[in-house]
Coordinates of C-alpha atoms in Angstrom, one line a residue:
Chain P
M1 CA -27.1 23.0 -23.2
D2 CA -24.8 25.0 -21.4
E3 CA -22.7 24.9 -18.8
R4 CA -25.0 26.6 -15.7
G5 CA -27.1 24.1 -17.3
A6 CA -25.4 20.9 -17.3
L7 CA -24.6 21.3 -14.1
A8 CA -28.2 21.7 -12.7
L9 CA -29.3 18.4 -14.7
L10 CA -26.4 17.0 -12.8
D11 CA -27.8 18.1 -9.0
A12 CA -30.4 17.0 -10.7
E13 CA -29.6 14.1 -10.9
L14 CA -26.9 12.8 -8.0
E15 CA -28.4 13.1 -4.1
A16 CA -25.0 13.3 -2.9
V17 CA -23.9 16.4 -5.4
G18 CA -23.7 18.5 -1.8
D19 CA -23.2 22.5 -2.4
D20 CA -19.2 23.3 -3.1
A21 CA -18.1 19.6 -2.8
A22 CA -19.7 16.8 -1.8
V23 CA -20.1 15.4 1.3
I24 CA -20.3 11.4 2.4
D25 CA -19.4 8.4 5.5
G26 CA -17.5 12.4 7.4
L27 CA -15.8 12.8 4.2
V28 CA -15.8 16.2 1.1
V29 CA -15.1 15.3 -1.5
T30 CA -14.4 17.7 -4.7
T31 CA -13.5 17.8 -8.6
D32 CA -12.2 20.5 -10.5
M33 CA -11.3 20.7 -14.1
L34 CA -9.0 23.9 -15.5
H35 CA -7.2 23.7 -18.9
D36 CA -4.5 26.6 -20.7
R37 CA -7.5 28.5 -23.2
T38 CA -8.6 29.7 -20.8
D39 CA -7.7 28.5 -17.2
F40 CA -3.8 29.0 -17.1
P41 CA -3.2 32.9 -19.6
E42 CA 0.2 33.4 -21.2
G43 CA 2.3 33.6 -18.7
T44 CA 1.6 31.5 -16.2
T45 CA 3.6 29.3 -14.6
R46 CA 3.8 25.9 -13.9
Y47 CA 4.6 26.1 -10.4
T48 CA 1.6 28.6 -10.4
A49 CA -0.3 26.1 -12.7
G50 CA 0.1 23.6 -9.9
W51 CA -0.4 25.5 -7.0
R52 CA -3.6 27.7 -8.9
S53 CA -5.1 24.1 -9.6
V54 CA -5.5 22.7 -7.0
A55 CA -5.9 25.2 -4.5
A56 CA -9.6 26.1 -6.3
S57 CA -10.3 22.4 -5.6
L58 CA -9.2 22.8 -1.4
S59 CA -11.4 26.9 -1.5
D60 CA -14.4 24.0 -1.8
V61 CA -13.6 21.9 1.3
A62 CA -12.9 25.3 2.8
A63 CA -16.2 26.5 1.4
M64 CA -17.8 23.7 2.9
G65 CA -16.3 24.5 7.1
A66 CA -14.0 20.8 6.7
T67 CA -10.4 20.1 7.0
A68 CA -8.6 19.5 4.1
T69 CA -7.2 16.4 3.6
A70 CA -5.7 15.6 0.6
A71 CA -5.6 16.0 -2.8
V72 CA -4.4 15.0 -6.5
A73 CA -4.3 16.1 -9.6
A74 CA -4.3 14.2 -13.2
Y75 CA -1.6 16.8 -15.1
A76 CA -1.5 16.3 -18.8
A77 CA -0.2 18.6 -21.9
P78 CA 1.8 17.3 -25.5
A79 CA 5.0 15.8 -23.5
F80 CA 6.0 15.9 -20.3
D81 CA 9.1 18.1 -19.9
R82 CA 10.6 17.1 -16.6
E83 CA 11.5 20.8 -15.0
E84 CA 7.9 21.7 -15.7
L85 CA 6.3 18.7 -13.8
L86 CA 8.8 19.1 -11.3
A87 CA 7.3 22.8 -11.1
F88 CA 3.8 21.8 -11.3
V89 CA 4.3 19.5 -8.2
R90 CA 6.0 21.6 -6.0
G91 CA 3.5 24.2 -6.4
A92 CA 1.1 21.4 -5.8
S93 CA 2.5 20.5 -2.5
D94 CA 3.2 23.8 -1.8
V95 CA -0.8 24.6 -1.0
C96 CA -1.6 21.9 0.2
E97 CA 1.4 22.5 2.5
A98 CA -0.4 25.5 4.1
V99 CA -3.4 24.4 4.3
D100 CA -2.2 21.3 6.6
A101 CA -2.8 18.3 3.8
E102 CA -1.1 16.5 1.9
Y103 CA -0.6 16.1 -1.7
V104 CA -0.8 12.7 -3.3
G105 CA -0.3 12.8 -6.1
G106 CA -2.1 11.9 -9.2
D107 CA -1.7 10.3 -13.2
L108 CA -0.7 11.8 -16.1
D109 CA -1.7 12.0 -19.6
E110 CA -0.7 12.8 -23.0
H111 CA -3.0 15.2 -24.7
Q112 CA -3.2 17.9 -27.1
E113 CA -3.9 20.7 -24.4
F114 CA -1.9 21.5 -21.0
T115 CA -5.2 20.3 -18.7
V116 CA -5.5 19.8 -15.1
A117 CA -8.0 17.7 -13.0
T118 CA -7.7 18.1 -10.0
T119 CA -9.6 16.5 -5.8
A120 CA -9.1 17.9 -2.5
I121 CA -10.9 15.7 0.2
G122 CA -11.8 16.9 3.8
R123 CA -13.2 15.8 6.5
T124 CA -16.4 17.3 8.6
G125 CA -18.4 15.6 10.5
A126 CA -18.2 11.8 11.7
G127 CA -14.7 12.4 10.3
G128 CA -13.5 15.7 11.6
D129 CA -14.1 17.5 15.0
G130 CA -18.0 17.4 14.4
T131 CA -19.4 20.2 12.9
D132 CA -21.4 19.9 10.8
P133 CA -20.3 21.0 6.9
V134 CA -22.1 24.4 5.9
P135 CA -24.4 24.4 3.3
R136 CA -25.1 27.3 0.8
S137 CA -29.2 27.3 2.1
G138 CA -29.2 28.8 6.6
A139 CA -28.3 32.8 5.6
R140 CA -31.2 34.3 8.1
P141 CA -33.0 38.0 7.8
G142 CA -30.9 40.0 9.9
D143 CA -27.7 38.0 9.6
R144 CA -24.2 39.6 8.7
V145 CA -22.7 39.4 4.9
C146 CA -19.2 38.9 5.4
V147 CA -16.3 38.2 3.3
T148 CA -12.3 36.6 3.5
G149 CA -9.8 38.0 2.5
T150 CA -10.6 40.9 -0.3
L151 CA -11.8 40.4 -3.6
G152 CA -10.6 41.0 -7.2
R153 CA -6.6 39.4 -7.2
S154 CA -7.9 37.3 -9.9
A155 CA -8.9 40.3 -12.0
A156 CA -6.0 42.6 -11.9
A157 CA -3.6 38.8 -12.7
L158 CA -5.6 38.4 -15.9
E159 CA -4.7 41.8 -16.8
M160 CA -1.1 41.6 -15.6
F161 CA -0.9 38.9 -17.3
E162 CA -2.5 40.3 -20.6
R163 CA -0.5 43.5 -20.4
A164 CA 2.2 41.9 -20.2
S165 CA 1.4 40.2 -23.3
D166 CA 0.9 43.3 -25.8
A167 CA 4.4 44.7 -24.2
S168 CA 7.0 44.4 -26.9
A169 CA 9.9 41.7 -26.3
G170 CA 12.3 43.8 -24.5
D171 CA 9.9 45.1 -22.2
S172 CA 12.2 44.6 -18.5
S173 CA 8.6 45.6 -17.0
A174 CA 6.3 42.4 -19.1
A175 CA 8.4 40.0 -17.4
D176 CA 7.6 42.1 -13.7
L177 CA 4.2 42.3 -14.6
R178 CA 4.5 38.5 -14.9
E179 CA 6.0 37.7 -11.8
R180 CA 3.7 39.8 -9.9
A181 CA 0.4 38.4 -11.6
N182 CA 1.4 35.0 -10.5
D183 CA 1.6 36.0 -7.1
L184 CA -1.9 37.1 -7.4
F185 CA -3.1 33.8 -8.8
R186 CA -1.1 31.8 -6.0
F187 CA -3.7 32.5 -3.9
E188 CA -4.2 30.6 0.2
P189 CA -7.4 28.7 -0.6
R190 CA -8.9 29.3 3.2
V191 CA -9.6 26.4 4.4
A192 CA -8.7 27.5 8.5
A193 CA -11.0 31.1 7.9
G194 CA -13.7 28.0 6.6
R195 CA -12.9 26.2 9.7
A196 CA -13.1 29.3 12.1
L197 CA -16.2 30.3 10.0
A198 CA -18.3 27.0 10.3
P199 CA -19.1 26.8 13.4
H200 CA -20.9 30.7 13.1
A201 CA -22.2 30.7 9.7
T202 CA -26.0 30.5 8.7
A203 CA -24.4 30.0 5.1
M204 CA -21.9 29.4 3.2
M205 CA -19.8 29.7 0.1
D206 CA -17.1 30.3 -2.3
S207 CA -16.4 33.5 -5.2
S208 CA -15.5 31.4 -7.9
D209 CA -17.2 32.4 -9.4
G210 CA -17.2 36.1 -8.6
L211 CA -19.3 37.8 -5.3
A212 CA -22.7 39.0 -7.3
R213 CA -23.1 35.2 -9.0
S214 CA -22.1 34.3 -5.2
L215 CA -25.1 36.8 -3.7
H216 CA -27.2 35.2 -5.9
Q217 CA -26.4 31.5 -5.0
L218 CA -27.3 31.8 -1.7
S219 CA -30.5 34.1 -2.0
E220 CA -31.2 31.3 -4.8
A221 CA -30.3 28.8 -1.5
S222 CA -31.6 30.2 1.5
D223 CA -34.6 32.6 0.1
C224 CA -33.4 35.4 1.1
G225 CA -32.5 38.7 -0.1
F226 CA -29.4 40.8 0.7
A227 CA -28.2 44.4 1.1
I228 CA -24.3 45.3 0.0
D229 CA -22.2 48.4 1.2
G230 CA -20.2 49.2 -1.8
D231 CA -17.4 51.3 0.8
R232 CA -16.5 47.9 2.7
V233 CA -16.6 45.0 0.4
P234 CA -12.7 44.8 0.7
I235 CA -11.6 45.5 -2.7
D236 CA -7.6 43.9 -3.2
D237 CA -4.7 47.0 -3.7
A238 CA -4.2 45.7 -7.3
V239 CA -7.3 45.7 -8.2
R240 CA -6.7 49.4 -8.2
D241 CA -4.0 49.8 -9.7
V242 CA -5.4 48.6 -13.1
A243 CA -8.8 50.3 -13.5
D244 CA -9.3 53.3 -15.0
D245 CA -11.2 54.5 -11.3
E246 CA -12.7 53.1 -8.1
A247 CA -16.4 52.7 -9.5
A248 CA -14.4 50.6 -12.0
A249 CA -12.3 48.7 -8.7
L250 CA -15.7 48.1 -7.5
E251 CA -17.5 46.7 -10.6
L252 CA -14.6 44.1 -10.6
A253 CA -13.9 43.1 -7.0
T254 CA -17.5 41.8 -6.8
T255 CA -18.5 40.6 -10.1
F256 CA -15.0 39.3 -11.8
G257 CA -14.9 36.5 -9.6
E258 CA -12.2 33.3 -9.9
D259 CA -10.9 34.6 -6.3
F260 CA -11.8 31.7 -4.0
E261 CA -12.7 34.0 -1.0
L262 CA -15.5 33.3 1.4
V263 CA -18.3 34.9 1.3
A264 CA -20.6 33.4 4.3
T265 CA -23.9 35.0 6.8
V266 CA -23.0 35.0 10.7
P267 CA -25.1 35.7 13.0
E268 CA -24.9 39.6 14.1
D269 CA -23.5 38.3 17.6
E270 CA -21.2 35.6 16.7
L271 CA -19.1 38.3 13.9
A272 CA -16.6 39.2 17.5
A273 CA -16.5 35.1 17.8
V274 CA -16.1 34.1 14.2
R275 CA -13.3 37.1 13.8
E276 CA -11.0 36.2 16.4
A277 CA -10.9 32.7 15.3
A278 CA -10.1 33.6 11.9
D279 CA -6.4 33.9 11.1
V280 CA -7.2 36.7 7.5
P281 CA -9.5 39.5 8.0
V282 CA -13.0 39.0 8.1
T283 CA -14.5 42.1 6.9
E284 CA -18.6 42.6 7.2
I285 CA -20.5 44.2 4.0
G286 CA -23.7 44.0 4.0
T287 CA -27.0 42.4 5.5
V288 CA -29.7 39.0 4.7
L289 CA -33.1 40.6 3.9
E290 CA -36.4 38.7 3.3
R291 CA -35.9 37.7 -0.6
E292 CA -38.4 39.9 -1.8
E293 CA -35.9 42.6 -0.7
G294 CA -33.9 41.7 -3.6
I295 CA -30.0 41.7 -4.1
T296 CA -28.9 45.0 -4.1
L297 CA -25.6 47.1 -3.6
D298 CA -25.5 51.0 -2.4
G299 CA -29.1 50.5 -2.7
E300 CA -29.6 49.2 -7.0
P301 CA -29.6 46.1 -7.9
L302 CA -27.3 43.7 -7.7
A303 CA -27.7 41.4 -11.6
D304 CA -26.5 38.0 -11.8
E305 CA -22.9 38.5 -13.6
G306 CA -20.3 37.4 -13.0
Y307 CA -17.8 34.7 -14.6
T308 CA -19.4 31.0 -15.9
H309 CA -16.2 28.4 -15.3
G310 CA -15.2 27.7 -19.2
Chain F
M1 CA 10.5 12.4 -21.6
D2 CA 8.2 9.4 -22.0
E3 CA 4.9 8.5 -20.0
R4 CA 6.9 6.3 -17.6
G5 CA 9.5 8.4 -16.8
A6 CA 6.7 10.9 -15.7
L7 CA 6.0 9.2 -13.7
A8 CA 8.8 7.7 -11.7
L9 CA 9.6 10.9 -11.8
L10 CA 6.2 11.2 -9.5
D11 CA 6.7 8.7 -7.6
A12 CA 10.4 9.8 -6.7
E13 CA 9.5 13.3 -5.8
L14 CA 6.0 12.3 -3.3
E15 CA 6.6 9.9 -0.3
A16 CA 2.9 9.1 0.4
V17 CA 2.7 8.1 -3.9
G18 CA 1.6 4.1 -2.9
D19 CA 1.3 0.9 -6.0
D20 CA -2.1 1.8 -7.4
A21 CA -4.2 4.5 -5.1
A22 CA -2.0 6.7 -2.3
V23 CA -2.6 6.4 0.8
I24 CA -3.0 8.5 3.6
D25 CA -4.8 8.9 7.0
G26 CA -7.0 5.8 6.2
L27 CA -7.7 6.4 3.6
V28 CA -6.7 5.2 0.0
V29 CA -6.9 7.8 -3.0
T30 CA -6.9 7.4 -6.7
T31 CA -7.0 9.2 -9.6
D32 CA -7.2 9.1 -13.6
M33 CA -7.5 11.3 -16.8
L34 CA -8.9 9.2 -20.0
H35 CA -9.5 10.5 -23.0
D36 CA -11.3 10.2 -26.9
R37 CA -8.3 9.5 -28.7
T38 CA -6.7 6.2 -26.9
D39 CA -9.5 5.4 -24.7
F40 CA -12.7 5.7 -25.9
P41 CA -13.1 4.3 -28.7
E42 CA -15.6 5.3 -31.7
G43 CA -18.6 2.8 -30.9
T44 CA -18.3 3.5 -27.0
T45 CA -21.0 4.7 -25.7
R46 CA -21.8 7.7 -22.7
Y47 CA -22.6 4.9 -20.5
T48 CA -20.1 2.8 -20.9
A49 CA -17.7 4.9 -21.1
G50 CA -18.8 6.8 -17.6
W51 CA -18.9 3.4 -16.2
R52 CA -15.3 2.6 -17.2
S53 CA -13.9 5.8 -16.7
V54 CA -14.5 4.9 -12.7
A55 CA -14.5 1.6 -12.9
A56 CA -10.4 2.3 -13.8
S57 CA -10.5 4.8 -10.7
L58 CA -12.3 2.2 -9.2
S59 CA -9.4 -0.3 -9.6
D60 CA -6.6 1.2 -8.5
V61 CA -8.6 0.5 -4.7
A62 CA -9.0 -3.0 -5.2
A63 CA -5.7 -3.2 -5.8
M64 CA -5.4 -2.2 -1.8
G65 CA -7.5 -4.2 -1.2
A66 CA -9.3 -1.3 0.6
T67 CA -13.3 -1.0 0.3
A68 CA -14.4 1.7 -1.8
T69 CA -16.3 4.7 -1.0
A70 CA -16.9 7.3 -3.3
A71 CA -16.3 8.1 -6.7
V72 CA -16.0 12.1 -8.6
A73 CA -15.7 12.7 -12.3
A74 CA -14.3 15.6 -14.6
Y75 CA -16.9 15.7 -17.4
A76 CA -15.4 17.2 -20.4
A77 CA -16.7 17.7 -24.0
P78 CA -16.5 20.5 -26.7
A79 CA -20.5 20.7 -25.4
F80 CA -23.0 19.0 -23.1
D81 CA -25.6 17.0 -24.4
R82 CA -28.4 15.8 -22.3
E83 CA -28.7 12.8 -23.3
E84 CA -25.2 12.1 -23.5
L85 CA -24.7 13.7 -20.3
L86 CA -27.0 12.0 -18.3
A87 CA -26.0 8.3 -20.2
F88 CA -22.3 9.0 -19.0
V89 CA -23.8 9.9 -15.1
R90 CA -25.7 6.5 -15.0
G91 CA -22.7 4.2 -15.8
A92 CA -20.5 6.4 -13.9
S93 CA -24.0 5.2 -10.9
D94 CA -24.2 1.9 -11.8
V95 CA -20.8 0.8 -11.3
C96 CA -20.0 2.6 -8.3
E97 CA -23.6 0.9 -7.8
A98 CA -21.7 -2.3 -7.5
V99 CA -19.2 -2.2 -6.1
D100 CA -21.1 -1.1 -2.2
A101 CA -19.6 3.0 -3.3
E102 CA -21.3 6.3 -4.4
Y103 CA -20.7 8.3 -7.2
V104 CA -21.6 11.4 -6.4
G105 CA -20.5 13.7 -9.3
G106 CA -17.4 16.2 -10.2
D107 CA -16.8 19.8 -12.5
L108 CA -17.9 20.4 -16.4
D109 CA -16.1 22.1 -18.9
E110 CA -15.8 23.0 -22.2
H111 CA -13.0 21.3 -23.7
Q112 CA -12.2 20.7 -27.5
E113 CA -11.3 16.7 -27.1
F114 CA -13.6 14.1 -24.7
T115 CA -12.5 13.9 -22.0
V116 CA -12.5 12.2 -18.2
A117 CA -10.8 12.7 -15.1
T118 CA -12.1 10.9 -12.3
T119 CA -10.9 10.4 -8.9
A120 CA -12.2 6.9 -6.1
I121 CA -11.5 7.0 -2.3
G122 CA -11.1 4.1 -0.6
R123 CA -10.7 2.6 2.9
T124 CA -8.2 0.9 4.5
G125 CA -6.2 0.4 7.8
A126 CA -8.0 2.9 10.3
G127 CA -10.7 3.3 8.4
G128 CA -11.9 0.2 7.6
D129 CA -11.6 -2.4 8.6
G130 CA -8.3 -3.2 10.4
T131 CA -6.7 -4.6 6.6
D132 CA -3.0 -2.7 5.5
P133 CA -2.9 -1.7 2.5
V134 CA -2.0 -4.6 0.4
P135 CA 1.6 -3.3 -0.9
R136 CA 3.3 -4.6 -4.4
S137 CA 6.3 -4.9 -2.5
G138 CA 5.4 -8.1 -0.7
A139 CA 5.9 -11.6 -2.9
R140 CA 8.3 -13.7 -1.9
P141 CA 9.6 -17.4 -3.4
G142 CA 7.4 -19.3 -3.4
D143 CA 4.2 -17.7 -3.2
R144 CA 1.5 -18.9 -5.8
V145 CA 0.6 -16.4 -8.4
C146 CA -3.5 -15.8 -8.9
V147 CA -5.9 -14.0 -11.1
T148 CA -8.9 -12.6 -10.5
G149 CA -11.9 -13.2 -13.1
T150 CA -10.5 -13.7 -16.9
L151 CA -7.8 -11.5 -18.9
G152 CA -8.0 -10.2 -23.1
R153 CA -11.6 -8.6 -22.5
S154 CA -10.0 -5.3 -23.4
A155 CA -8.2 -6.8 -26.5
A156 CA -11.7 -8.0 -27.8
A157 CA -14.1 -5.3 -27.5
L158 CA -11.2 -3.1 -29.1
E159 CA -11.1 -4.7 -31.9
M160 CA -15.2 -5.6 -32.2
F161 CA -14.8 -1.3 -32.1
E162 CA -12.3 -1.6 -35.0
R163 CA -14.2 -3.7 -37.0
A164 CA -17.8 -1.9 -36.8
S165 CA -15.6 0.6 -37.4
D166 CA -14.8 -1.2 -40.6
A167 CA -18.2 -2.4 -41.2
S168 CA -20.7 -0.8 -43.5
A169 CA -23.2 1.4 -42.8
G170 CA -25.8 -1.0 -43.1
D171 CA -24.1 -4.0 -41.7
S172 CA -26.5 -5.2 -38.9
S173 CA -23.3 -7.8 -37.4
A174 CA -22.0 -4.3 -36.5
A175 CA -24.5 -2.9 -34.1
D176 CA -23.9 -6.0 -32.7
L177 CA -20.1 -6.2 -32.4
R178 CA -21.1 -3.2 -31.2
E179 CA -22.8 -4.0 -27.9
R180 CA -20.6 -7.0 -27.2
A181 CA -17.3 -5.4 -27.6
N182 CA -19.6 -1.7 -25.0
D183 CA -20.4 -5.0 -23.1
L184 CA -17.0 -6.7 -23.0
F185 CA -15.4 -2.2 -21.6
R186 CA -17.9 -2.2 -18.8
F187 CA -15.6 -5.1 -17.1
E188 CA -16.9 -4.9 -13.7
P189 CA -13.7 -3.8 -10.3
R190 CA -12.3 -6.3 -7.9
V191 CA -13.2 -4.7 -4.8
A192 CA -15.0 -7.3 -3.8
A193 CA -11.8 -10.0 -4.7
G194 CA -10.1 -7.4 -3.3
R195 CA -11.4 -7.3 0.2
A196 CA -10.7 -11.0 -0.5
L197 CA -7.3 -11.8 -1.2
A198 CA -6.0 -8.7 1.4
P199 CA -5.8 -9.7 4.4
H200 CA -4.2 -12.9 1.9
A201 CA -2.1 -11.5 -0.7
T202 CA 1.9 -10.5 -0.1
A203 CA 1.8 -8.0 -3.1
M204 CA -1.5 -7.3 -5.8
M205 CA -1.4 -4.7 -8.4
D206 CA -4.5 -4.8 -11.3
S207 CA -3.3 -6.2 -14.3
S208 CA -4.6 -2.6 -16.4
D209 CA -1.0 -2.5 -18.2
G210 CA -1.7 -6.4 -19.3
L211 CA -0.2 -9.0 -17.1
A212 CA 3.2 -8.8 -18.1
R213 CA 3.8 -5.6 -17.6
S214 CA 2.1 -6.2 -14.0
L215 CA 4.2 -9.4 -13.1
H216 CA 7.1 -7.5 -13.9
Q217 CA 6.9 -4.2 -11.6
L218 CA 5.8 -7.2 -8.9
S219 CA 9.5 -8.4 -9.5
E220 CA 10.9 -5.3 -9.3
A221 CA 8.5 -4.3 -6.3
S222 CA 9.4 -7.7 -4.1
D223 CA 12.5 -8.2 -6.2
C224 CA 11.7 -12.2 -7.6
G225 CA 10.6 -13.8 -9.8
F226 CA 8.2 -15.4 -11.8
A227 CA 7.4 -18.3 -13.7
I228 CA 4.3 -19.0 -14.9
D229 CA 2.1 -21.9 -16.3
G230 CA 0.2 -20.5 -20.2
D231 CA -2.5 -22.8 -19.7
R232 CA -3.8 -21.8 -16.7
V233 CA -3.5 -18.2 -18.0
P234 CA -7.6 -17.3 -18.0
I235 CA -8.7 -16.2 -21.2
D236 CA -11.7 -14.5 -21.1
D237 CA -13.7 -16.9 -24.6
A238 CA -14.1 -12.8 -26.5
V239 CA -11.0 -12.8 -27.1
R240 CA -10.4 -16.7 -29.0
D241 CA -13.8 -15.1 -30.9
V242 CA -11.0 -12.1 -32.9
A243 CA -7.3 -14.4 -32.3
D244 CA -6.0 -16.5 -35.0
D245 CA -5.5 -19.3 -32.5
E246 CA -4.8 -19.9 -29.5
A247 CA -1.0 -19.0 -29.1
A248 CA -2.8 -15.6 -30.3
A249 CA -4.9 -15.7 -27.9
L250 CA -2.3 -15.9 -25.0
E251 CA 0.0 -13.6 -26.6
L252 CA -3.1 -10.7 -25.9
A253 CA -4.3 -11.7 -22.8
T254 CA -1.0 -12.1 -21.4
T255 CA -0.2 -8.8 -23.3
F256 CA -2.7 -6.7 -24.3
G257 CA -3.3 -5.4 -21.4
E258 CA -6.7 -2.5 -19.5
D259 CA -8.4 -5.1 -18.7
F260 CA -8.7 -4.1 -14.7
E261 CA -8.3 -8.0 -12.9
L262 CA -6.1 -7.9 -9.5
V263 CA -2.6 -9.6 -9.9
A264 CA -1.6 -11.2 -6.2
T265 CA 0.3 -13.4 -4.6
V266 CA -0.6 -15.5 -2.1
P267 CA 0.9 -18.6 0.6
E268 CA 0.4 -21.5 -1.2
D269 CA -1.9 -23.1 1.8
E270 CA -3.9 -19.5 2.3
L271 CA -5.6 -20.4 -1.7
A272 CA -8.5 -22.3 -0.6
A273 CA -9.6 -19.5 1.8
V274 CA -9.3 -16.5 -0.5
R275 CA -11.1 -18.5 -3.3
E276 CA -13.8 -19.6 -0.4
A277 CA -13.7 -15.9 1.0
A278 CA -13.7 -14.7 -3.1
D279 CA -16.8 -13.9 -5.1
V280 CA -15.0 -13.9 -9.0
P281 CA -12.8 -16.8 -9.8
V282 CA -9.3 -16.2 -8.6
T283 CA -6.9 -18.9 -11.0
E284 CA -3.7 -20.5 -9.8
I285 CA -1.2 -19.4 -13.1
G286 CA 1.7 -19.5 -11.7
T287 CA 4.6 -19.0 -9.0
V288 CA 7.1 -16.2 -7.9
L289 CA 10.7 -17.2 -8.0
E290 CA 14.0 -15.9 -6.7
R291 CA 15.2 -12.0 -9.0
E292 CA 17.4 -13.7 -10.7
E293 CA 15.0 -16.7 -11.9
G294 CA 13.7 -14.2 -14.1
I295 CA 9.8 -13.5 -15.6
T296 CA 9.3 -16.4 -17.6
L297 CA 5.9 -17.8 -19.4
D298 CA 5.6 -22.0 -20.4
G299 CA 9.5 -21.5 -19.6
E300 CA 10.1 -18.2 -21.6
P301 CA 11.7 -15.6 -20.4
L302 CA 8.1 -13.3 -20.8
A303 CA 9.0 -9.6 -22.3
D304 CA 8.1 -6.7 -20.3
E305 CA 5.6 -5.3 -22.9
G306 CA 1.7 -3.8 -22.7
Y307 CA 0.1 -1.6 -22.8
T308 CA 1.6 1.5 -21.2
H309 CA -1.1 4.5 -20.4
G310 CA -1.6 6.8 -23.6

């Protein structure tokens, strides 16, 4: 059984398992495990690792339209280096502060491979301001498809990490590339934008598996199709620095994933209110269709391809 | 830096890091990571692993005197076997149900070594019934020292797992030993007992590091000493089945740890109320002394020895 199959099995087994996060008793709870081989490429600082791993869980809270309350992390490594541990904690604390949550520590474990498990907690409904969590299932034909921020940051960062590793040891550009890649890796979880979207969005999730896969998941949950306009997809500038041409840049921005932006559907007449309330650009990239019209990018079928979390 | 040093560093760095769990905004949050080599000996079923790993976090909620709300687990393994995964989820769900909490799922990760990271959430103070979380710092000379349930279950279980592994393959007693060891490993988190103790206890923690180490930690936090009466320590019957004599049994029960019982200090005149409210035996095993009187077991100094979580 692969990871997607196993996750589907869990969904079927557990009632309270929600979309991006579980909802219980006014609380939103979500947990993620990340580890060296796949999630922290060579050159990722521990500060970035702390930021990013906690941010991944906070992004799930954002995707529910909830406020973020707290996060914890279990940190496993072959040995505990004081500076590395403090850098990790600073990264974790800083990203919590950025979304008005509190990093409240965690557990340590001796482990062959650097591994981080994070949990974030938020409030919605009864515990928050009365707004119900936004499901994946409410998109209606005619709604507009929106994304927050820009797409492709992680794709660009990974390419930069790779180029830095390939560069000769004395090459000063390697250090610059790594710094820029770390920067791109430290995304800001869209908690405030999620709050702005929540009263208006009919469906919402984060783009951690890539825009294409996210649209397929929303299509499945909402029983709808989508028409996306490639020209409107907000490709991050960094993607153009690593992609050969515009078509390659669009491909990375739509399928690579790990970007943790929000993908939401919003009735057209509520778009202005969302844009006014949000703290980041919310870009309209397409329209919700009937299911049988399929999922298209510039009129061509958009395959269910993207990042499967390993 | 070893794990205890690293944990102390984290405590110093983070404000909201509490005793057994962090307290924020009426919520109690705690996370733990467990993995194959040290935490799940050969013969541990996935049902037991699910139960025990979630129970370890629920025990931290219990130690704060909070109600348990929910738990999540990130499950990492080299491959996902349907039956193993379902057994794990059933174990996790069943232990949550036993303490009136809900298991709300988690994350899956491909990982060389079987690793589980669990987070439990509870409510206290504003979010619960108005009882403040019980700290480790309030023990006063003259208070009585109490423990819930029995001590030494995990020590006995580990010995049984080892004997089962040493037995020849066709030996039917190996299967019996493993079944009994799994049984002992699936402890019930003392959430209800923690609630019963909370209005009365001056200090409380769980015994996951062993009674001896717990007393040293309470001594440090409360600036007090302890006199423990060995005859009164509630040694689990299973310990006597694996220990050579009564002295060895007492040694295992006091130092081995991983038992997740509650160790609390209670004013003498409130003991009867605690016993009446608790759903498990609460045994009085000694007295709180002044710090300079030290920590003694039957009049002999009790060393700070026990299980250091690996």
